[in-house]
Tab-separated table of C-alpha atoms and ligand atoms in Angstrom:
chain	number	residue	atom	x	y	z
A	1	UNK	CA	-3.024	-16.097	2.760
A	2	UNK	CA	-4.553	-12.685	2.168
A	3	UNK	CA	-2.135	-9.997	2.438
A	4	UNK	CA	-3.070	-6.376	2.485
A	5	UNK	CA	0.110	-3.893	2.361
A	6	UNK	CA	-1.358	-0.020	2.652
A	7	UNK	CA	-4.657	1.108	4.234
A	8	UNK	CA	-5.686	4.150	5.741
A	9	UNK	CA	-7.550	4.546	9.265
A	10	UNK	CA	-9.179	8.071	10.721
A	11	UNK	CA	-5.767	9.016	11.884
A	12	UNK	CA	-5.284	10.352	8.576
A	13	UNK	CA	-7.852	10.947	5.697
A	14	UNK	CA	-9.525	7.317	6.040
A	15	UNK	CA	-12.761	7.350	7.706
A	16	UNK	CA	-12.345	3.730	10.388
A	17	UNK	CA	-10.736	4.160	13.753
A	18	UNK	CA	-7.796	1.644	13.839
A	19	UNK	CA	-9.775	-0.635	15.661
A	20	UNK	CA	-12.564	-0.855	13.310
A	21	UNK	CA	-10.115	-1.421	10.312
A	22	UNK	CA	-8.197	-4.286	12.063
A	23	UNK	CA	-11.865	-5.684	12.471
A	24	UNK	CA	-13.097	-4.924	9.003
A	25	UNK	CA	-9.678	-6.586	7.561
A	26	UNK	CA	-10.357	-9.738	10.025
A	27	UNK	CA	-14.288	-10.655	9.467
A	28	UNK	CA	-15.203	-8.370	6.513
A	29	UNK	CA	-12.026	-8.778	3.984
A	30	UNK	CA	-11.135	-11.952	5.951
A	31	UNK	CA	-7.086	-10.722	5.630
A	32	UNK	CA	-4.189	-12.738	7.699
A	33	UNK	CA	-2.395	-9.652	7.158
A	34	UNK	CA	-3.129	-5.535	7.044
A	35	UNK	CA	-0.656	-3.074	7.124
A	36	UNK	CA	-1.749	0.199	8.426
A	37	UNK	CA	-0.255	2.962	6.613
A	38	UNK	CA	-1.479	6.372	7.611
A	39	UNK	CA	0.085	9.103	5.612
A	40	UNK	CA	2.930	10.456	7.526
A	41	UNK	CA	2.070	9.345	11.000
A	42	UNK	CA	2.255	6.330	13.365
A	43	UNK	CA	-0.043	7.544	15.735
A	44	UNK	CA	-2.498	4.683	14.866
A	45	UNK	CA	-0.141	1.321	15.718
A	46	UNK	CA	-0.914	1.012	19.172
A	47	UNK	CA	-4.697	0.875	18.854
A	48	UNK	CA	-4.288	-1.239	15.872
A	49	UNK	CA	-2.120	-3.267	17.159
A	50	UNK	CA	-4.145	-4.215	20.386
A	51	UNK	CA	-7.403	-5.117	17.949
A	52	UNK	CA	-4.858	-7.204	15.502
A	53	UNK	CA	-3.923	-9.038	18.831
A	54	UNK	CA	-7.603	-9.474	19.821
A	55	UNK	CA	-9.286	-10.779	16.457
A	56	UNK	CA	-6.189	-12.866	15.845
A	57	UNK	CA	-4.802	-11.510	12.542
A	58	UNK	CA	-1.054	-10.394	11.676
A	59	UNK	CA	-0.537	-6.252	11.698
A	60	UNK	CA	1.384	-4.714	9.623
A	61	UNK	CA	2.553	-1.279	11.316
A	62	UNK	CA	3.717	1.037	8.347
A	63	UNK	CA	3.201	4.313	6.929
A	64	UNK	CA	2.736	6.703	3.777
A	65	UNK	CA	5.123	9.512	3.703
A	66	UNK	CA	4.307	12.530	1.276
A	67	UNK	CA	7.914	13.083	-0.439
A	68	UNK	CA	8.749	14.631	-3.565
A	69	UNK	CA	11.304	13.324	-6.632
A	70	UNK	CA	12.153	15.923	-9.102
A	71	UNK	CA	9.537	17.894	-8.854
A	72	UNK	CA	6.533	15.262	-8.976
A	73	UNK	CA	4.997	14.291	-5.894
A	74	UNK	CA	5.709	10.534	-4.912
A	75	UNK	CA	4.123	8.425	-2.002
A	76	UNK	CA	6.387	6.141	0.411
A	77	UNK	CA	5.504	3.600	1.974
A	78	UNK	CA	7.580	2.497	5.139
A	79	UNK	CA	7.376	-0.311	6.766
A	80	UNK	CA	8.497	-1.725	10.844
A	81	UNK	CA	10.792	0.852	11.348
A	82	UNK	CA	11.276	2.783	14.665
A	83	UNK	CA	8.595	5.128	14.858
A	84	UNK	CA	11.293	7.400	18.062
A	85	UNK	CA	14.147	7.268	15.180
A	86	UNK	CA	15.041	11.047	16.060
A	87	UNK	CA	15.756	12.576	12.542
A	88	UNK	CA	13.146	10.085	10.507
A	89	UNK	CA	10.301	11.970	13.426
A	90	UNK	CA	12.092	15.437	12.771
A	91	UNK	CA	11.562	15.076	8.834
A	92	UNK	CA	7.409	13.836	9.613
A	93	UNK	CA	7.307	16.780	12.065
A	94	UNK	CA	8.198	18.684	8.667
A	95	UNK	CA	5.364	16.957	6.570
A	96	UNK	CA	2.923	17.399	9.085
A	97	UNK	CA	3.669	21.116	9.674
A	98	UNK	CA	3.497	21.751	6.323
A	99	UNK	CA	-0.062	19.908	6.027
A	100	UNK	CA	-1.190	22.251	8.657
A	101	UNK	CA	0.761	25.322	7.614
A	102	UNK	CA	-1.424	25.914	4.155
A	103	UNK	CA	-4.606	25.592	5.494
A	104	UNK	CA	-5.226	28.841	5.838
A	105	UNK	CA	-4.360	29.854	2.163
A	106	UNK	CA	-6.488	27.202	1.132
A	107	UNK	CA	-9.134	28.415	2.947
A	108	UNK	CA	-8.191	32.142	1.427
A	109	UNK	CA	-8.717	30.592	-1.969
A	110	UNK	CA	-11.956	29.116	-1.542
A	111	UNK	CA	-13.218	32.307	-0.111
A	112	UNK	CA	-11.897	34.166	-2.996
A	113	UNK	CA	-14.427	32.165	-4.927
A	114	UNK	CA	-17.391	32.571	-2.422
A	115	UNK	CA	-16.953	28.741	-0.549
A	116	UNK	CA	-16.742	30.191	2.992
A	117	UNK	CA	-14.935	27.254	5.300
A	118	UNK	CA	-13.653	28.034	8.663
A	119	UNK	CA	-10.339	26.286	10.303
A	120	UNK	CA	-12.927	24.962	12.817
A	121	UNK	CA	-14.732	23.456	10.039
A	122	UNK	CA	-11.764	21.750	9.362
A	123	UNK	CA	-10.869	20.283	12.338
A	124	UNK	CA	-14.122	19.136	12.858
A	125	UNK	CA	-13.839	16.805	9.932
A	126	UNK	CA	-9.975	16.052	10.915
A	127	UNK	CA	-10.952	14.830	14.300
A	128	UNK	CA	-8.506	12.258	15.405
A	129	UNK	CA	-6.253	12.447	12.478
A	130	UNK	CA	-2.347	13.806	12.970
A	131	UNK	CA	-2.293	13.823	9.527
A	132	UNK	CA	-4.555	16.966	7.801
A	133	UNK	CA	-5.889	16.918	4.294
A	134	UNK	CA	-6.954	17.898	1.206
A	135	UNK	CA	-10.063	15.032	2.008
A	136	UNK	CA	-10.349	17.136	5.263
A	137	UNK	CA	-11.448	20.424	3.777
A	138	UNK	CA	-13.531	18.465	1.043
A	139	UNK	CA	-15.097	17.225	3.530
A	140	UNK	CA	-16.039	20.297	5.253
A	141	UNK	CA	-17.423	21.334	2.277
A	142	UNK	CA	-19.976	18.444	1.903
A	143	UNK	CA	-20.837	19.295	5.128
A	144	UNK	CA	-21.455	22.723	4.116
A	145	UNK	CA	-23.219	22.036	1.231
A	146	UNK	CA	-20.954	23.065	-1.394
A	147	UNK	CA	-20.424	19.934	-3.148
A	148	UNK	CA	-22.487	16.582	-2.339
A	149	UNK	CA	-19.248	14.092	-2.121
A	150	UNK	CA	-15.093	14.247	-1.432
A	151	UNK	CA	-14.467	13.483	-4.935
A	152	UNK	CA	-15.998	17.010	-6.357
A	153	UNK	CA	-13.533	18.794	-4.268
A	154	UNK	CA	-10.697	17.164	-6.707
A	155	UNK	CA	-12.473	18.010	-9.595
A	156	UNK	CA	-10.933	21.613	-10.240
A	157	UNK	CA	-10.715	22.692	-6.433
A	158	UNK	CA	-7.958	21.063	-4.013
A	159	UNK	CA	-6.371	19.214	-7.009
A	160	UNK	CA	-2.743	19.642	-8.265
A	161	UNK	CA	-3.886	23.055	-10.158
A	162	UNK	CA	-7.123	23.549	-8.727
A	163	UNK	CA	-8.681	27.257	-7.812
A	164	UNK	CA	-7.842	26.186	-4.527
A	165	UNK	CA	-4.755	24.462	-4.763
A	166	UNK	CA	-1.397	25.149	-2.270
A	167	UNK	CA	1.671	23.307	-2.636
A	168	UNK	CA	3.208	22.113	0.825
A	169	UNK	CA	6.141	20.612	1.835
A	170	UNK	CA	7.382	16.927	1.210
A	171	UNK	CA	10.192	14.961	2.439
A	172	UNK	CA	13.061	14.782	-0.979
A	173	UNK	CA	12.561	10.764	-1.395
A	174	UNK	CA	16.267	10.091	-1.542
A	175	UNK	CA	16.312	11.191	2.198
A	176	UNK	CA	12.955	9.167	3.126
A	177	UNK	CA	14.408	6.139	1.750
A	178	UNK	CA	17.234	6.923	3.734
A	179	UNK	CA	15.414	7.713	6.794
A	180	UNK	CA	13.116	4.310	6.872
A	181	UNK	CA	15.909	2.137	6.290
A	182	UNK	CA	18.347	4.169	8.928
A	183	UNK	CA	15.192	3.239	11.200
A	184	UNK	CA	15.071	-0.134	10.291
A	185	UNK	CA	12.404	-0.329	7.933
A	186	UNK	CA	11.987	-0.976	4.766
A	187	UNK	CA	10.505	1.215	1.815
A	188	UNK	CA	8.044	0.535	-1.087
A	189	UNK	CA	6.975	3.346	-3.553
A	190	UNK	CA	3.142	3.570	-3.283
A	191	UNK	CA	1.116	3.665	-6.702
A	192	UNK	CA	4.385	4.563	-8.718
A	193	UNK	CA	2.374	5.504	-11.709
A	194	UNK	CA	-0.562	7.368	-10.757
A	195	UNK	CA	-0.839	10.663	-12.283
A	196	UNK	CA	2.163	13.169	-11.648
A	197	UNK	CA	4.772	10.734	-10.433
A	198	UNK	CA	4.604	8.208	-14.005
A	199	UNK	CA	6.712	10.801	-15.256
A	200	UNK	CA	9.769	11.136	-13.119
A	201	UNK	CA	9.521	7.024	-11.982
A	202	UNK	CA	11.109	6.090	-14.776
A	203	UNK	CA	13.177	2.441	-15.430
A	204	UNK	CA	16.256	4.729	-14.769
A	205	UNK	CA	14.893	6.405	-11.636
A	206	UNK	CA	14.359	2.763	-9.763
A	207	UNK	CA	17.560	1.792	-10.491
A	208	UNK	CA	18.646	4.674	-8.483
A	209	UNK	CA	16.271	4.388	-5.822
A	210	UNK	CA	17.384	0.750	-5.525
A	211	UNK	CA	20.603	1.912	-5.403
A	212	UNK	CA	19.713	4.192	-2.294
A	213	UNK	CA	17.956	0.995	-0.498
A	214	UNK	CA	14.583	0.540	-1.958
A	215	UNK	CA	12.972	-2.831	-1.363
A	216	UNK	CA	10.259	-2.679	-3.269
A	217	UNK	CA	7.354	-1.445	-5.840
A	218	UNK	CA	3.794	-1.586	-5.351
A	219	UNK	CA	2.477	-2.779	-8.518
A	220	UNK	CA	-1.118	-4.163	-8.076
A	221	UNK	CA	-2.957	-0.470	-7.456
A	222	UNK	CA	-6.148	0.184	-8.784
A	223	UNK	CA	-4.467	3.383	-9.941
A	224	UNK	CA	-2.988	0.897	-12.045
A	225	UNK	CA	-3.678	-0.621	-15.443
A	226	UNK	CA	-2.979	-4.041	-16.652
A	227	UNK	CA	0.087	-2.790	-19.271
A	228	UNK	CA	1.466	-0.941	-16.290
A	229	UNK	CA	1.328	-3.565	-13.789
A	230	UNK	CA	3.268	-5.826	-16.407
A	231	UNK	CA	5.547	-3.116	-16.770
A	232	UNK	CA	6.069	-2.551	-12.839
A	233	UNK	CA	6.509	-6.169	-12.752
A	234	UNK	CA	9.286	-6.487	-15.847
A	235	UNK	CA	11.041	-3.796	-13.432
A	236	UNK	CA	10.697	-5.039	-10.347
A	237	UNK	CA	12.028	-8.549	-11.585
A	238	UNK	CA	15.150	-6.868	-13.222
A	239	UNK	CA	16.297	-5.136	-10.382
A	240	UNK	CA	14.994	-7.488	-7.545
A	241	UNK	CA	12.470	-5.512	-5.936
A	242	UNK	CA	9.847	-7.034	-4.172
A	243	UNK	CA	5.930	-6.500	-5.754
A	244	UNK	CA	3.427	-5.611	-3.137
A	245	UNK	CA	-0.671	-5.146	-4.176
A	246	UNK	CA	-2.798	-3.502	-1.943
A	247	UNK	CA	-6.028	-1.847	-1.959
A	248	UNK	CA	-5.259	1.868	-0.624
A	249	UNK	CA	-8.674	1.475	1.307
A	250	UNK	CA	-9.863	4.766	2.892
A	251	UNK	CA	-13.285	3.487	4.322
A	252	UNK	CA	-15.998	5.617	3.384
A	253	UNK	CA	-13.647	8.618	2.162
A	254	UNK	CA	-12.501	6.793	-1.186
A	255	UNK	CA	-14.605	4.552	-3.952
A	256	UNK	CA	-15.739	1.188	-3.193
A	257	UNK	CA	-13.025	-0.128	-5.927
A	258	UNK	CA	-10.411	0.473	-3.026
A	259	UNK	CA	-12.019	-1.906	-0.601
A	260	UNK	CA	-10.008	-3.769	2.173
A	261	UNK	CA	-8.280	-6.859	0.009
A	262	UNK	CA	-9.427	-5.157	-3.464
A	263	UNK	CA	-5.461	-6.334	-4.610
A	264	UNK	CA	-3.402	-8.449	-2.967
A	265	UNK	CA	0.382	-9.003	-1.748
A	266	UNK	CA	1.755	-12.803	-2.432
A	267	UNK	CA	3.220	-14.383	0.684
A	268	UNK	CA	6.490	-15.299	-0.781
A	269	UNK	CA	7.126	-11.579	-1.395
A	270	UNK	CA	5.703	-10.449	2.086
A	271	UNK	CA	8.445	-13.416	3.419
A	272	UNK	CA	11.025	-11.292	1.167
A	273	UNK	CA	10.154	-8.047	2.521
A	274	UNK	CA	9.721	-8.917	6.328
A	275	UNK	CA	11.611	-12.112	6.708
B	301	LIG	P1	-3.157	15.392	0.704
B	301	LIG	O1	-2.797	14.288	1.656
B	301	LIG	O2	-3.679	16.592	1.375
B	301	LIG	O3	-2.078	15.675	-0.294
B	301	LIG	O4	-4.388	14.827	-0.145
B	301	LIG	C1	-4.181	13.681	-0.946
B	301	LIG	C2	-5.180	12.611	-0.597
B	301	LIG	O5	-6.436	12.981	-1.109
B	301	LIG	C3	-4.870	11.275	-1.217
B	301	LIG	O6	-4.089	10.481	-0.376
B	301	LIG	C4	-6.223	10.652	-1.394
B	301	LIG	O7	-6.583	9.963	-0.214
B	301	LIG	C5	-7.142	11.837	-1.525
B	301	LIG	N1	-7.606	12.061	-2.895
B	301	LIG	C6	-6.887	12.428	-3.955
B	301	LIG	N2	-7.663	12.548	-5.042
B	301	LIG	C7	-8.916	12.234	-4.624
B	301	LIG	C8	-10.184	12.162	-5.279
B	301	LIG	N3	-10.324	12.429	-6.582
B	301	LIG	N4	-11.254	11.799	-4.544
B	301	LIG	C9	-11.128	11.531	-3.228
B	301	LIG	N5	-9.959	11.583	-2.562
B	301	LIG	C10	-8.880	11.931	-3.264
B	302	LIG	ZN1	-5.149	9.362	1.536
B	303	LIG	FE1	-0.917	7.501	-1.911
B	304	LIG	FE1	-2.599	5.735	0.382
């Protein structure tokens, strides 16, 4: 069994239609299971869930929610919960406002420094997304000719402290937790210690997510070393959290380390988190 947990389709900054990424997981990663988790949006299921049906592997329908834990920014991921669950689409409608909301200083900021990119420019890279992004405006300026690939645009421009960098809003991750569960999900922190959020998750800080219904840690990430996936694992044994792997795949918009199936979930914890 091949088990994917957290991919990302064009719906948000990955660069595969739904459709395409069910397919790629089916004959290309050969997965029996992907999880589509665009950040902070749902909007992809239904088209992902049709091709799942079609190609005859198991979907999967999840989500990455932006949320923030004293101070640091920490990723969420939900999984089969209602998508209509009035106040958990009231907190998205939040996220996404707030993804949309900063554009324009972002844009004010690059122009400051002589990178001249329209909100049409923008869009025209967002395309189908509900979900705008930092990878957005990057790449509008590929296309532009400003820097040759996505990555640059992290390297001193859109990243946390960049020239061009504006904070926007995230959902507290107390209340996300909260939210998934209320909705009948269940919620895995994404990539716990990738840069930024290593420093609030501490041993302490699980316990008290557990406490507020956490089900689980995703410890194989390639943002991930070995000493901190034995770590994640020492923790997620002590307080009985499941241990998800996944590969975080963004199709052409990310590194080819982060290809469909690049780390794995093991069915018997898949069985504990969706029984
Ligand atoms: P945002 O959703 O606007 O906060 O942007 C964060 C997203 O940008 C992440 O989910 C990644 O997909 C992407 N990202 C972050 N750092 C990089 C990088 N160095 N190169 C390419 N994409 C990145
Ligand atoms: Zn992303
Ligand atoms: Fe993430
Ligand atoms: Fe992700």
């Amino acid at each position: 069994m091949r088990i994917d947990l957290h991919t990302h389709s064009n719906r948000s900054d990955g660069t595969d239609s739904p459709a395409d990424l069910v397919r790629n997981a089916a004959h290309v990663a050969r997965l029996d299971v992907v999880a589509l988790t665009d950040h902070d949006s749902t909007t992809g299921w239904d088209e992902a869930q049709s091709e799942a049906d079609r190609v005859g592997i198991r979907l999967v329908r999840g989500i990455e929610i932006s949320t923030r834990f004293q101070g640091e920014s920490v990723h969420l991921l939900g999984y089969e919960f209602d998508p209509e669950h009035p106040a958990l689409v009231a907190e998205l409608r939040r996220v996404l406002d707030g993804r949309d909301n900063r554009l324009p200083d972002v844009l004010r900021k690059l122009a400051e420094h002589g990178i001249d990119i329209t909100l049409e420019d923008v869009a025209a890279q967002s395309g189908d997304a509900a979900a705008s992004g930092r990878p957005h405006i990057a790449d509008a300026m590929v296309a532009k000719g400003y820097i040759a690939h996505r990555g640059e645009a992290f390297d001193g421009w859109l990243n946390t402290g960049g020239r061009a960098y504006v904070d926007r809003y995230s959902a507290p991750l107390l209340t996300a937790i909260g939210l998934l569960k209320d909705a009948g999900g269940r919620a895995v922190v994404a990539h716990p210690w990738s840069r930024g959020s290593d420093r609030v998750l501490t041993v302490d800080a699980f316990q008290r997510l557990k406490t507020s219904g956490l089900d689980g840690i995703e410890v194989d990430h390639n943002d991930h070393g070995a000493t901190a996936r034995e770590r994640l694992r020492a923790i997620a044994a002590d307080l009985d959290l499941v241990v998800t792997g996944s590969s975080d795949y963004h199709g052409t918009g990310k590194s080819d380390a982060f290809h469909l199936g690049a780390n794995l979930t093991a069915p018997d914890q898949l069985d504990r988190l969706l029984p």
